[in-house]
PDB file of N, CA and C in Angstrom:
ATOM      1  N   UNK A  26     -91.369 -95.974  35.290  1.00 54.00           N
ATOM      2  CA  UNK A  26     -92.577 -96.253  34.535  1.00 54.00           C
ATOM      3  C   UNK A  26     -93.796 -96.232  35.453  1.00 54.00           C
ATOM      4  N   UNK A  27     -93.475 -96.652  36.868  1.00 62.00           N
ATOM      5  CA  UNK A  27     -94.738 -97.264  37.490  1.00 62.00           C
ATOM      6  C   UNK A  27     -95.146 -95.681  38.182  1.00 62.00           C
ATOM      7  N   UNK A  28     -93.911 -94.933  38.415  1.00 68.00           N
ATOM      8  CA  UNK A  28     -94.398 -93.872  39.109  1.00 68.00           C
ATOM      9  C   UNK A  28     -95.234 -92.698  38.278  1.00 68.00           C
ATOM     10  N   UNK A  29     -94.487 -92.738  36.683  1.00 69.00           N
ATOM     11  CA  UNK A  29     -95.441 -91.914  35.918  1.00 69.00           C
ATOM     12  C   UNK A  29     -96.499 -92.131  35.639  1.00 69.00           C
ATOM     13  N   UNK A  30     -96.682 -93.390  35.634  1.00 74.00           N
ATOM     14  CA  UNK A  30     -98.236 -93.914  34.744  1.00 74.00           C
ATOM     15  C   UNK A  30     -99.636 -93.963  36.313  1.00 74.00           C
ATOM     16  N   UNK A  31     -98.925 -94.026  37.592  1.00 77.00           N
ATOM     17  CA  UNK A  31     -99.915 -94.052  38.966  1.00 77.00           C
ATOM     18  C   UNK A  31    -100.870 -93.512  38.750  1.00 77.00           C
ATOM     19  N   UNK A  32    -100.482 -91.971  38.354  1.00 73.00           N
ATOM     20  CA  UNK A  32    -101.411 -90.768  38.710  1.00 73.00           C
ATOM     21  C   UNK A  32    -102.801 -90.882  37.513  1.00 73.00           C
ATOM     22  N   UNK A  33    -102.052 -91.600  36.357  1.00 74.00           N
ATOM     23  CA  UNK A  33    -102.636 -91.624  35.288  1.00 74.00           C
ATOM     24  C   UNK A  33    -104.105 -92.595  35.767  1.00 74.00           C
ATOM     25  N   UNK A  34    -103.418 -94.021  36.615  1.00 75.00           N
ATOM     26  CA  UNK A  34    -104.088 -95.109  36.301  1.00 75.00           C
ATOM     27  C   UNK A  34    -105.520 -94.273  37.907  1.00 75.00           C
ATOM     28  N   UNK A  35    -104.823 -93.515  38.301  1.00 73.00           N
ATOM     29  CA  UNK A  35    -105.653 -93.199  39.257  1.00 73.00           C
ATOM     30  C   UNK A  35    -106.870 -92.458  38.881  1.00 73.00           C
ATOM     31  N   UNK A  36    -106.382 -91.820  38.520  1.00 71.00           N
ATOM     32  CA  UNK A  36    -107.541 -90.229  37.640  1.00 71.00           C
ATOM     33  C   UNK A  36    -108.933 -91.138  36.857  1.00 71.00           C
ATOM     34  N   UNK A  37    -108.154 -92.108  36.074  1.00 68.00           N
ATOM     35  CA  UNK A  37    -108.677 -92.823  34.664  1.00 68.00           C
ATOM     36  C   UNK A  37    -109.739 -93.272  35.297  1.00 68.00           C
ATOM     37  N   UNK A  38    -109.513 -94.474  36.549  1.00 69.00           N
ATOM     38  CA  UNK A  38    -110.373 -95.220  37.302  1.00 69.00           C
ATOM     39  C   UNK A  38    -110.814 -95.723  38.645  1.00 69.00           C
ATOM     40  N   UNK A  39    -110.156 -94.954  39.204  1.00 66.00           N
ATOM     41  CA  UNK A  39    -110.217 -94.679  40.977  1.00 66.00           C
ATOM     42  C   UNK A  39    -110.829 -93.447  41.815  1.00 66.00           C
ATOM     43  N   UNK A  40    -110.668 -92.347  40.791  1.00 66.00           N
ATOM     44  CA  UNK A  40    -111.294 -91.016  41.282  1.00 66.00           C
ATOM     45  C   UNK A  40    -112.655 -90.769  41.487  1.00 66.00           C
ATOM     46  N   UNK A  41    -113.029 -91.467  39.864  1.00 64.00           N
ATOM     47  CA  UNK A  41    -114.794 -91.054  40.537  1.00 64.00           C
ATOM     48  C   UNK A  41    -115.556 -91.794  41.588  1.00 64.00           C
ATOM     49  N   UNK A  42    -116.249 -91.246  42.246  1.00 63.00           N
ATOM     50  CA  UNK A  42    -117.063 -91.227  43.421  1.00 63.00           C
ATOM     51  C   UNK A  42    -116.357 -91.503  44.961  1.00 63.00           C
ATOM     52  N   UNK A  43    -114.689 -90.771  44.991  1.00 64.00           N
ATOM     53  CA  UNK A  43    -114.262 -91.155  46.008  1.00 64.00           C
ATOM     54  C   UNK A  43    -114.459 -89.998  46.921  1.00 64.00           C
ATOM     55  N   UNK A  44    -114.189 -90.042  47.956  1.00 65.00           N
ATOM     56  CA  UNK A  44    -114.597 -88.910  48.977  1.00 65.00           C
ATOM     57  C   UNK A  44    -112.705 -88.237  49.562  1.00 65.00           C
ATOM     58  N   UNK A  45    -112.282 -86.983  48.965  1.00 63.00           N
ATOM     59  CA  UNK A  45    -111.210 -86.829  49.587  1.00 63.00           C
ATOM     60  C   UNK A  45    -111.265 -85.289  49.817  1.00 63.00           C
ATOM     61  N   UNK A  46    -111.138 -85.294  51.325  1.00 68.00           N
ATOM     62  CA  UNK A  46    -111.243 -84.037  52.436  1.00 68.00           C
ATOM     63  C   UNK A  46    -112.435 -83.875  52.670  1.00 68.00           C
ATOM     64  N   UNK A  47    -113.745 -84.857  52.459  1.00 71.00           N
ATOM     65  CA  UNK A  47    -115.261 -84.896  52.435  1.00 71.00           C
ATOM     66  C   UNK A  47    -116.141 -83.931  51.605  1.00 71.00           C
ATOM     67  N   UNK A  48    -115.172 -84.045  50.369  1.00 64.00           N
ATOM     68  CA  UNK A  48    -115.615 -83.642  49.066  1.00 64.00           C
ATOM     69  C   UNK A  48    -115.520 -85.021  48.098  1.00 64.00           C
ATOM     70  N   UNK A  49    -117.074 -85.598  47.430  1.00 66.00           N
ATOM     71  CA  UNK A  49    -116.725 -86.185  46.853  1.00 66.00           C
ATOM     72  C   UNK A  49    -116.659 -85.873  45.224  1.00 66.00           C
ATOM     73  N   UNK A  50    -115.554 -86.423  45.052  1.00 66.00           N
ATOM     74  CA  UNK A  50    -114.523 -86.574  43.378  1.00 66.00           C
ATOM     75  C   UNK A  50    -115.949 -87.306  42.088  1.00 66.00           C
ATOM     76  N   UNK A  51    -116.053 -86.138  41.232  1.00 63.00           N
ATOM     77  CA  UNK A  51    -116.558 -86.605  40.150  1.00 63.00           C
ATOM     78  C   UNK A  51    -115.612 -86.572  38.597  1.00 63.00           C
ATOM     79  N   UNK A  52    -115.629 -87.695  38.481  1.00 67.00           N
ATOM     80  CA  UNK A  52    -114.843 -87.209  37.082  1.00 67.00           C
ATOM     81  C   UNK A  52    -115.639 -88.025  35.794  1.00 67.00           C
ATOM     82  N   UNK A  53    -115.626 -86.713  35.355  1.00 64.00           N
ATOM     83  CA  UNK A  53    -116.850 -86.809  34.074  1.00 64.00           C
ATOM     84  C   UNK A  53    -116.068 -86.562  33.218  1.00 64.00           C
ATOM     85  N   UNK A  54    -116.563 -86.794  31.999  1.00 59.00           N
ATOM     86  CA  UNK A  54    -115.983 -85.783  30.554  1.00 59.00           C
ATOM     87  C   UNK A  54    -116.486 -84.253  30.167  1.00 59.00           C
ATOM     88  N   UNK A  55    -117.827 -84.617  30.597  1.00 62.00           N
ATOM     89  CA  UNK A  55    -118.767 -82.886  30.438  1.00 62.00           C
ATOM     90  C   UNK A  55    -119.524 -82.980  32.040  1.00 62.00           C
ATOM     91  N   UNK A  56    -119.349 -81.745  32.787  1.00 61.00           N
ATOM     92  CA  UNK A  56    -120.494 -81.288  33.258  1.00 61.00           C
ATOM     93  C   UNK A  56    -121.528 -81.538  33.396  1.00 61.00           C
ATOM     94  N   UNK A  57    -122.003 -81.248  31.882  1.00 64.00           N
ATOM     95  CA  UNK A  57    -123.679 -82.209  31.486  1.00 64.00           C
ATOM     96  C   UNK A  57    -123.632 -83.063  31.633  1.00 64.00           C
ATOM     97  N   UNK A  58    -122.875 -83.878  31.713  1.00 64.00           N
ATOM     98  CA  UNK A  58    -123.654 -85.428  32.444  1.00 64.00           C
ATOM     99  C   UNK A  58    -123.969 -85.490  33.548  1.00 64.00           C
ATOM    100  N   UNK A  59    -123.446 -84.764  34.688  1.00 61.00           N
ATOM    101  CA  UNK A  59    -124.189 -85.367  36.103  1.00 61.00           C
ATOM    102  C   UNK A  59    -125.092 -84.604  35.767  1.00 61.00           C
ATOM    103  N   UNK A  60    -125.363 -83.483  34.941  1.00 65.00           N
ATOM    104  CA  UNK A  60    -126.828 -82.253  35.473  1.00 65.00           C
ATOM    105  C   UNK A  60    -127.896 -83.275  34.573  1.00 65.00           C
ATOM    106  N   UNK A  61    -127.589 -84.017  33.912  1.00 69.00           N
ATOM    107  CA  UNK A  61    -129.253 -84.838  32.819  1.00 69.00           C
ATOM    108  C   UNK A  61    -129.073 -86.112  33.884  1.00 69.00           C
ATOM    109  N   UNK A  62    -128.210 -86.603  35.169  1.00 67.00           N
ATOM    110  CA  UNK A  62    -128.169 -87.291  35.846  1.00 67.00           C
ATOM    111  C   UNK A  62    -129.412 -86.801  37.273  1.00 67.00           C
ATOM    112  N   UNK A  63    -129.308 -85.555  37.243  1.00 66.00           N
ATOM    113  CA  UNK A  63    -129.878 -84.833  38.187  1.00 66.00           C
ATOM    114  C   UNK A  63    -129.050 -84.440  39.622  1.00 66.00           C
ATOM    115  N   UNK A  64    -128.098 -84.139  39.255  1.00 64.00           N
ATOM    116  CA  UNK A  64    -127.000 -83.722  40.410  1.00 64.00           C
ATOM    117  C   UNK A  64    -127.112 -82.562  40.835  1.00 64.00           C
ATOM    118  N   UNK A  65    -127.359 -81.786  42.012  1.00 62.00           N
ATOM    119  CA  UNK A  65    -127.591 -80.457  41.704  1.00 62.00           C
ATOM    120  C   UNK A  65    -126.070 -79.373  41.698  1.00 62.00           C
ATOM    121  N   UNK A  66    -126.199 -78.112  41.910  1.00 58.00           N
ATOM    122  CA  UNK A  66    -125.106 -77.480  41.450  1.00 58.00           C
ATOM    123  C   UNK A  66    -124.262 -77.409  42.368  1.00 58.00           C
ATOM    124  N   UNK A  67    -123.946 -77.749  43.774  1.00 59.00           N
ATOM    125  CA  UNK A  67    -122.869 -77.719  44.119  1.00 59.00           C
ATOM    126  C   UNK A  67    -121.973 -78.947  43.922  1.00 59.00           C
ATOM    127  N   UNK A  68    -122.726 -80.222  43.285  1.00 57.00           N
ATOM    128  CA  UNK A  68    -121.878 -81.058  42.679  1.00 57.00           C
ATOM    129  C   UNK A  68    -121.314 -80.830  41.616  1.00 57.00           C
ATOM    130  N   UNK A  69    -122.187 -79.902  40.908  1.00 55.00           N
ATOM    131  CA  UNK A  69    -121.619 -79.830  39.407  1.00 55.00           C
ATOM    132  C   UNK A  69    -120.315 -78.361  39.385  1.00 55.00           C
ATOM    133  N   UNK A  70    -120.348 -77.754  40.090  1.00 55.00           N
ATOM    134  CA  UNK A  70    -119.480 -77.145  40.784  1.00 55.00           C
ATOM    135  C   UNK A  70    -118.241 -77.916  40.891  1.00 55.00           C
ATOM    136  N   UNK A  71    -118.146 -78.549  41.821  1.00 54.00           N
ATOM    137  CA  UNK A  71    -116.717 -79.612  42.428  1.00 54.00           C
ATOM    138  C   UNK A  71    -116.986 -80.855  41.252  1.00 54.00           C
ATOM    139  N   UNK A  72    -117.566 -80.853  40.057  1.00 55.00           N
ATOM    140  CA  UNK A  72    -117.146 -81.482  39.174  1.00 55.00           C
ATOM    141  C   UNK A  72    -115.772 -81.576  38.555  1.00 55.00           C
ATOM    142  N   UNK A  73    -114.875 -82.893  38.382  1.00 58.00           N
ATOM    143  CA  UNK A  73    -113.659 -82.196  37.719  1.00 58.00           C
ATOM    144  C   UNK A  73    -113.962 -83.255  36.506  1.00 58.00           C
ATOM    145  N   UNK A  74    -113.475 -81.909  35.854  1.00 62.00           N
ATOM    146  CA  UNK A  74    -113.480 -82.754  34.216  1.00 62.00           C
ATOM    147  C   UNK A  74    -111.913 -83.861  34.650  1.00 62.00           C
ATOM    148  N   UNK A  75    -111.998 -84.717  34.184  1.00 68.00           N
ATOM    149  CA  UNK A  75    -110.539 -85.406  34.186  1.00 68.00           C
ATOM    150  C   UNK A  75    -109.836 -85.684  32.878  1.00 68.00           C
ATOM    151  N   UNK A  76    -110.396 -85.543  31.817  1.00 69.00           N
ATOM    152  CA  UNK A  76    -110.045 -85.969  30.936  1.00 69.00           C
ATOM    153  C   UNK A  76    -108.979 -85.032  29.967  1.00 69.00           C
ATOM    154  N   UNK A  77    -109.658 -83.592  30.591  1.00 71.00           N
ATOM    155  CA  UNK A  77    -108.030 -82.371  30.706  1.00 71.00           C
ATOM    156  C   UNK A  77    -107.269 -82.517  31.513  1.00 71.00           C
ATOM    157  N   UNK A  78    -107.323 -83.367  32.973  1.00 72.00           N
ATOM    158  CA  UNK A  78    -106.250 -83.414  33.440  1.00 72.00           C
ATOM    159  C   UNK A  78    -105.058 -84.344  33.168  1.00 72.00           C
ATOM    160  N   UNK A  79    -106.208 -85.311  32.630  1.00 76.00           N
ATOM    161  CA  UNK A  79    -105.383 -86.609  32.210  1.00 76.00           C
ATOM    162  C   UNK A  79    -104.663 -86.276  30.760  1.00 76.00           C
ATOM    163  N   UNK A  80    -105.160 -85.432  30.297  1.00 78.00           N
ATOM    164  CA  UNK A  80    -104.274 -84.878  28.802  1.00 78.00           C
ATOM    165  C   UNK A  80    -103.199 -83.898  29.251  1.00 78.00           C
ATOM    166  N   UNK A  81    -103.337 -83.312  30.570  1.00 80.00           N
ATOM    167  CA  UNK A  81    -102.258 -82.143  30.511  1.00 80.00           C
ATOM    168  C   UNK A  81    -101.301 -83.632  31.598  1.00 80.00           C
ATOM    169  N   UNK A  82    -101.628 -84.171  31.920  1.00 79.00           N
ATOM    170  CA  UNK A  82    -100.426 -85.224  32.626  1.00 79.00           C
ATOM    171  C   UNK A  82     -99.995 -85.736  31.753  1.00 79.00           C
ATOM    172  N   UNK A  83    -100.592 -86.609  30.930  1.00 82.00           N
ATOM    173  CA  UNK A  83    -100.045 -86.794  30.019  1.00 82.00           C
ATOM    174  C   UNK A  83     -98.984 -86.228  28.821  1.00 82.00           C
ATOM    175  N   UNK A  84     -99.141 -84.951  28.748  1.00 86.00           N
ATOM    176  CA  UNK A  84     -98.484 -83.909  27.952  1.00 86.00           C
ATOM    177  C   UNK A  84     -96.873 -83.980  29.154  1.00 86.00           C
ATOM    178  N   UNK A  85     -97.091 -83.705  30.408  1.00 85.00           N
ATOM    179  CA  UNK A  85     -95.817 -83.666  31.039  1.00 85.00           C
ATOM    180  C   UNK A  85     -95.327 -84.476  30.895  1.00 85.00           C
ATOM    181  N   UNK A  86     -95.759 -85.985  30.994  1.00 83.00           N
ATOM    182  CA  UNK A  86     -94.743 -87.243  31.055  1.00 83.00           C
ATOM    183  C   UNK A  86     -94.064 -87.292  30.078  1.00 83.00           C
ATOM    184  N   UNK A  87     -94.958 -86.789  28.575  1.00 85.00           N
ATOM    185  CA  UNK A  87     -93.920 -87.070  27.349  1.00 85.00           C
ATOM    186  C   UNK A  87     -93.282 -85.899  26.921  1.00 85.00           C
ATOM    187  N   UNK A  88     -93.317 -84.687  27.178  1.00 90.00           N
ATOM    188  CA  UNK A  88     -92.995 -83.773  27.151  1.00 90.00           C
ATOM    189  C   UNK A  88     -91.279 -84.261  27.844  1.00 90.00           C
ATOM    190  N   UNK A  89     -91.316 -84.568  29.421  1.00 89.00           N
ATOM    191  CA  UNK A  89     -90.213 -84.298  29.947  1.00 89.00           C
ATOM    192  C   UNK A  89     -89.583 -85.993  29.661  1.00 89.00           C
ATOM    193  N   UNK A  90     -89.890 -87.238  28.993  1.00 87.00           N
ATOM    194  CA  UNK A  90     -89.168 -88.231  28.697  1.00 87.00           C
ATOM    195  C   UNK A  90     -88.505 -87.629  27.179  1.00 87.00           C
ATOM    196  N   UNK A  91     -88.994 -86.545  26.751  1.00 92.00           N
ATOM    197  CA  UNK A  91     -88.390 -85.915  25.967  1.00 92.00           C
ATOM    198  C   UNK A  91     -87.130 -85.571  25.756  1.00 92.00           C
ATOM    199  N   UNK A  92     -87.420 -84.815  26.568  1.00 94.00           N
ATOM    200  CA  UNK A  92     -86.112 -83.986  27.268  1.00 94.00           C
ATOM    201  C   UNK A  92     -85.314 -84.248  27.775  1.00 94.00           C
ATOM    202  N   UNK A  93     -85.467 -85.062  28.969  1.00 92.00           N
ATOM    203  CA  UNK A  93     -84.647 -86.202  29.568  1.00 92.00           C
ATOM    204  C   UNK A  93     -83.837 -86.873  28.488  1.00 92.00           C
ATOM    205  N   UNK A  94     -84.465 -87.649  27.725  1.00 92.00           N
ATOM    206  CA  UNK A  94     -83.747 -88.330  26.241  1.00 92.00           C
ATOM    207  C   UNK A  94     -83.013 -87.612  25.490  1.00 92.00           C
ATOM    208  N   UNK A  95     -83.035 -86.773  25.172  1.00 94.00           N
ATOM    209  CA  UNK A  95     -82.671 -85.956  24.287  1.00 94.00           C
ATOM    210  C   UNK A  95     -81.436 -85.174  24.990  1.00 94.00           C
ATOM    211  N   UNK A  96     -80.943 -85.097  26.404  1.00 94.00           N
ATOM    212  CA  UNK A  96     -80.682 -84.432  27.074  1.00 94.00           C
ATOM    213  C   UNK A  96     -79.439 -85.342  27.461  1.00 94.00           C
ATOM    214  N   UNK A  97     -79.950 -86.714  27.281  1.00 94.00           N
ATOM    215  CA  UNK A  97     -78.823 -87.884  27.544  1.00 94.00           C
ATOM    216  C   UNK A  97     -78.016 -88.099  26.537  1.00 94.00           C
ATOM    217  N   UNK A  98     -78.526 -87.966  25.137  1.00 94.00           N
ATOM    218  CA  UNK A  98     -78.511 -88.577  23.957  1.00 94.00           C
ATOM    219  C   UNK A  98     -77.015 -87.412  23.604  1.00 94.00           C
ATOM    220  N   UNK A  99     -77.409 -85.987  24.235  1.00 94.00           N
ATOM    221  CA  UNK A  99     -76.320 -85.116  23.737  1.00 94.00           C
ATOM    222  C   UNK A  99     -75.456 -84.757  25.155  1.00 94.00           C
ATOM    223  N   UNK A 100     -75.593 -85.094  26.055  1.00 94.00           N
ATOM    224  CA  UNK A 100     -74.574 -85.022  27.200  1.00 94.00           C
ATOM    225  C   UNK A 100     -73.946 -86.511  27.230  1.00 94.00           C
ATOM    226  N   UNK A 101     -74.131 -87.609  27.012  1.00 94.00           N
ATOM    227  CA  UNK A 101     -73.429 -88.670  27.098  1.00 94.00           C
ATOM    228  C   UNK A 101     -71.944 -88.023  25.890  1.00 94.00           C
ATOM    229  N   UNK A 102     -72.074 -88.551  25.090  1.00 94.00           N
ATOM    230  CA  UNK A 102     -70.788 -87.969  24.406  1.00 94.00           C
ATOM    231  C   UNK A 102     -69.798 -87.321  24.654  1.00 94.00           C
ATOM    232  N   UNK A 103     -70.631 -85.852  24.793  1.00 94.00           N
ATOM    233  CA  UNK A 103     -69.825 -84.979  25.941  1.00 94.00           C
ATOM    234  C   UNK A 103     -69.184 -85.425  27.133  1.00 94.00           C
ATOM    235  N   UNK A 104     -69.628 -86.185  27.943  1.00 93.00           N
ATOM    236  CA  UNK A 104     -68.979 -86.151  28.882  1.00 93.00           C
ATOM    237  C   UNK A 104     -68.390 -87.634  29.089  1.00 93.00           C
ATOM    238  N   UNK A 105     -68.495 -88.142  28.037  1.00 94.00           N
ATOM    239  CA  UNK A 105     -67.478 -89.332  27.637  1.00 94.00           C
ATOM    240  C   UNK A 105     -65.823 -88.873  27.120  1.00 94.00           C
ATOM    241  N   UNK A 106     -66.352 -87.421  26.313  1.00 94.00           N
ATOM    242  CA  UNK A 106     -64.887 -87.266  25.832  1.00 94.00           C
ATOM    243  C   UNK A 106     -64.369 -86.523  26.659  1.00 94.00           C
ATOM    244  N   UNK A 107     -65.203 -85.696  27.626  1.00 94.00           N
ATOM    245  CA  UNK A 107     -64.080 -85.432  28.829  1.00 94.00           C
ATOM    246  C   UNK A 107     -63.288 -86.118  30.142  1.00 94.00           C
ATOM    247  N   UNK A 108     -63.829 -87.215  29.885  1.00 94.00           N
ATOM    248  CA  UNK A 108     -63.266 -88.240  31.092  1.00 94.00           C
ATOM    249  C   UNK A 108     -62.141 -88.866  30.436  1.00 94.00           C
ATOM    250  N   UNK A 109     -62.344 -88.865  28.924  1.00 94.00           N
ATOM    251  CA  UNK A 109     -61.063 -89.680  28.139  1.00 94.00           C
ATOM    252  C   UNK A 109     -60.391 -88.115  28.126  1.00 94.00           C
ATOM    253  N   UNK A 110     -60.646 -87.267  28.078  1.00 94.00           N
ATOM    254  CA  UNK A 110     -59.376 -86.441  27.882  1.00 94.00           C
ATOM    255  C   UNK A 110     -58.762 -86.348  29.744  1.00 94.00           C
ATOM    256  N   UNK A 111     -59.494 -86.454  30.202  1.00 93.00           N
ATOM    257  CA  UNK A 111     -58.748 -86.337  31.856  1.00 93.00           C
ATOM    258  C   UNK A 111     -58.121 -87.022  32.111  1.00 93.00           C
ATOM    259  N   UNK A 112     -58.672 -88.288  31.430  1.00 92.00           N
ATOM    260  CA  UNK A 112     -57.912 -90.005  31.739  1.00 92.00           C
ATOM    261  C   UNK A 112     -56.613 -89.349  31.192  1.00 92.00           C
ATOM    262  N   UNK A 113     -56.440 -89.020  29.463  1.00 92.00           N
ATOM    263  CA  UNK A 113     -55.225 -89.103  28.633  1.00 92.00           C
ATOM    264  C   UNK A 113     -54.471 -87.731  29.546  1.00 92.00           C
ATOM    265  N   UNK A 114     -54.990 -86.672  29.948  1.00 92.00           N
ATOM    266  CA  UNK A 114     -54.048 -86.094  30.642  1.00 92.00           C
ATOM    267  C   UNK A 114     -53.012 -86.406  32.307  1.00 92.00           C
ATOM    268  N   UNK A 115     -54.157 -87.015  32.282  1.00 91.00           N
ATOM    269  CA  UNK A 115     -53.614 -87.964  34.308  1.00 91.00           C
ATOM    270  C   UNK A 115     -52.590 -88.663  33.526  1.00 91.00           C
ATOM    271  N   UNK A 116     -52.497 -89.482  32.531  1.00 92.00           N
ATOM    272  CA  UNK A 116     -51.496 -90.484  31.954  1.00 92.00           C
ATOM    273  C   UNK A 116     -50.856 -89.710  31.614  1.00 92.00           C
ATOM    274  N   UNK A 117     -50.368 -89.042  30.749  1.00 91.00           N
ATOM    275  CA  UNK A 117     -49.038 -87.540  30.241  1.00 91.00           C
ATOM    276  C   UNK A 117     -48.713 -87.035  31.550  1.00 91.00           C
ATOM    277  N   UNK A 118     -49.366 -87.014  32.659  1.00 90.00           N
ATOM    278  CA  UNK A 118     -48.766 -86.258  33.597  1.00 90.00           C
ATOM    279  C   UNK A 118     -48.021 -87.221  34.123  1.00 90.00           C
ATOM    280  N   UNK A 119     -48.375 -88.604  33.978  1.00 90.00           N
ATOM    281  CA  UNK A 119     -47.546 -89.484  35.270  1.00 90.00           C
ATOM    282  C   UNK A 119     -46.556 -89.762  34.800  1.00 90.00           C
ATOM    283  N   UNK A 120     -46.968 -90.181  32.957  1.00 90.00           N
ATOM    284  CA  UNK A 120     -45.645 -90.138  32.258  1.00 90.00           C
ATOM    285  C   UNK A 120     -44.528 -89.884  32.526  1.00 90.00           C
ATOM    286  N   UNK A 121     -44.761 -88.320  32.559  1.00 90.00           N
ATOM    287  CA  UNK A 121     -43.793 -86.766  32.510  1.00 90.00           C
ATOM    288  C   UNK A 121     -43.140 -87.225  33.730  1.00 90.00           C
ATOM    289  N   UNK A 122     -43.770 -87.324  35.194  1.00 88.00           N
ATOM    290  CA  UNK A 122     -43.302 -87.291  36.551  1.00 88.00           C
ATOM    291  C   UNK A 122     -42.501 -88.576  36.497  1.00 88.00           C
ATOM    292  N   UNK A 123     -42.968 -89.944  35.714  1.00 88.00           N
ATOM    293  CA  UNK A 123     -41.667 -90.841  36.248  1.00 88.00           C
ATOM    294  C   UNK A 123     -40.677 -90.777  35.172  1.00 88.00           C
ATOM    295  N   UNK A 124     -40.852 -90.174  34.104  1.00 88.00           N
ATOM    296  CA  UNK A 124     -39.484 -89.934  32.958  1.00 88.00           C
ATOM    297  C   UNK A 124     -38.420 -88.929  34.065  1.00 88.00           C
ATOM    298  N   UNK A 125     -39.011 -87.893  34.992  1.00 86.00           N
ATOM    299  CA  UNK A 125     -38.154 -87.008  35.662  1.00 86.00           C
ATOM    300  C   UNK A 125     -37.393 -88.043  36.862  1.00 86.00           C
ATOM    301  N   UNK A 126     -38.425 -88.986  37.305  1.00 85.00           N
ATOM    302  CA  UNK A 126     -37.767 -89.140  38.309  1.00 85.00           C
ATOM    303  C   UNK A 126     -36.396 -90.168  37.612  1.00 85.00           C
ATOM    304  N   UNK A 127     -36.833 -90.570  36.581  1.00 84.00           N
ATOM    305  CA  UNK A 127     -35.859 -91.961  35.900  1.00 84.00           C
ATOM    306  C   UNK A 127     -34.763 -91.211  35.388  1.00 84.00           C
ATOM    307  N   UNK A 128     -35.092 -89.680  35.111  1.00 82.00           N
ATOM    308  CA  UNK A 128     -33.797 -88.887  35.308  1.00 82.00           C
ATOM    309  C   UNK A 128     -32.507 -88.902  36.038  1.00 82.00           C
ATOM    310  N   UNK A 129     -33.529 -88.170  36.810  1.00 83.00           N
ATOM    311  CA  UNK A 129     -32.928 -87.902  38.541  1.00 83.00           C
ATOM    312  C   UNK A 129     -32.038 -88.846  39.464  1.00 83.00           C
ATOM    313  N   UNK A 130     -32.386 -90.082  38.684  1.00 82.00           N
ATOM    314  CA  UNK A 130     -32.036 -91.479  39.329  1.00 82.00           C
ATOM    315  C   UNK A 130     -30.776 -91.475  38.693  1.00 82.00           C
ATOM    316  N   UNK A 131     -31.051 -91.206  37.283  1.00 80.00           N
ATOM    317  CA  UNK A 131     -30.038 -91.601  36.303  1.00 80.00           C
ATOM    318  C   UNK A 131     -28.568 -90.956  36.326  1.00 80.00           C
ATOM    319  N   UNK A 132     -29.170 -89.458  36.458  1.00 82.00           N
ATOM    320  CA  UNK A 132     -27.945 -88.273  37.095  1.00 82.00           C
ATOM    321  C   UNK A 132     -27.307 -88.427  38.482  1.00 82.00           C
ATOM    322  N   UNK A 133     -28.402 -88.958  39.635  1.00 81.00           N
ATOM    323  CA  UNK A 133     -27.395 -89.531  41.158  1.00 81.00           C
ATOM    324  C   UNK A 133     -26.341 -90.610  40.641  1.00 81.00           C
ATOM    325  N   UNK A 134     -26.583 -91.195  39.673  1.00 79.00           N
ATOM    326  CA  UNK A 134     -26.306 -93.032  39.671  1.00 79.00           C
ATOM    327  C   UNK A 134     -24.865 -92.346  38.892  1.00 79.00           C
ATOM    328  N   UNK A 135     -24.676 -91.116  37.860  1.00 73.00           N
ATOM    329  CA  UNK A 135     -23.950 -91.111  37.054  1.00 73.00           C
ATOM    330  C   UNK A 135     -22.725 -89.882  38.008  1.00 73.00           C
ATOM    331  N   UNK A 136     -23.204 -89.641  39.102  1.00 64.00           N
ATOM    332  CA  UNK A 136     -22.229 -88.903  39.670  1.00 64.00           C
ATOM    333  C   UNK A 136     -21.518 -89.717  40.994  1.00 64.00           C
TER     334      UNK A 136
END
């Protein structure tokens, strides 16, 4: 939870006006706001909208808890009934091997 939602809580309210690689981070909704702010254009340039980024992150997290879920929801089963069929075959096999040996015992003992 804490690792998906970081990037989120970062973008939302930590990004604007920070300085990273000595570019500083604007995150606006439009453009036009820093330019009626009076920013000139190489800020408005390295403007990042965030609010598409924060929608396309958002789109991945639920996108892939999707999938993930959905992914559990139909492989659990599956691979529940193959561990019970491995289980029930390991058991028929050991079966089989000590019915032979209780044979074997039975045929030394009877000669």
């Amino acid at each position: 939870f804490v690792n998906s939602y970081s990037t989120l809580t970062y973008m939302a309210f930590l990004k604007s006006g920070r300085d990273i690689i000595q570019v500083t981070q604007y995150c606006v909704a439009r453009a036009e706001e820093l330019a009626e702010e009076g920013f000139d254009k190489d800020v408005l340039s390295s403007a990042d909208l965030c609010y598409g980024s924060l929608a396309y992150s958002l789109f991945i997290i639920f996108a892939s808890q999707i999938v993930v879920n959905n992914a559990i929801e139909i492989g659990r089963p599956i691979a529940t009934a193959y561990v019970f069929r491995l289980f029930n075959l390991a058991k028929a096999v050991l079966c089989t091997a000590k019915k032979q040996v209780d044979d074997v015992a039975d045929q030394t003992k009877a000669d």
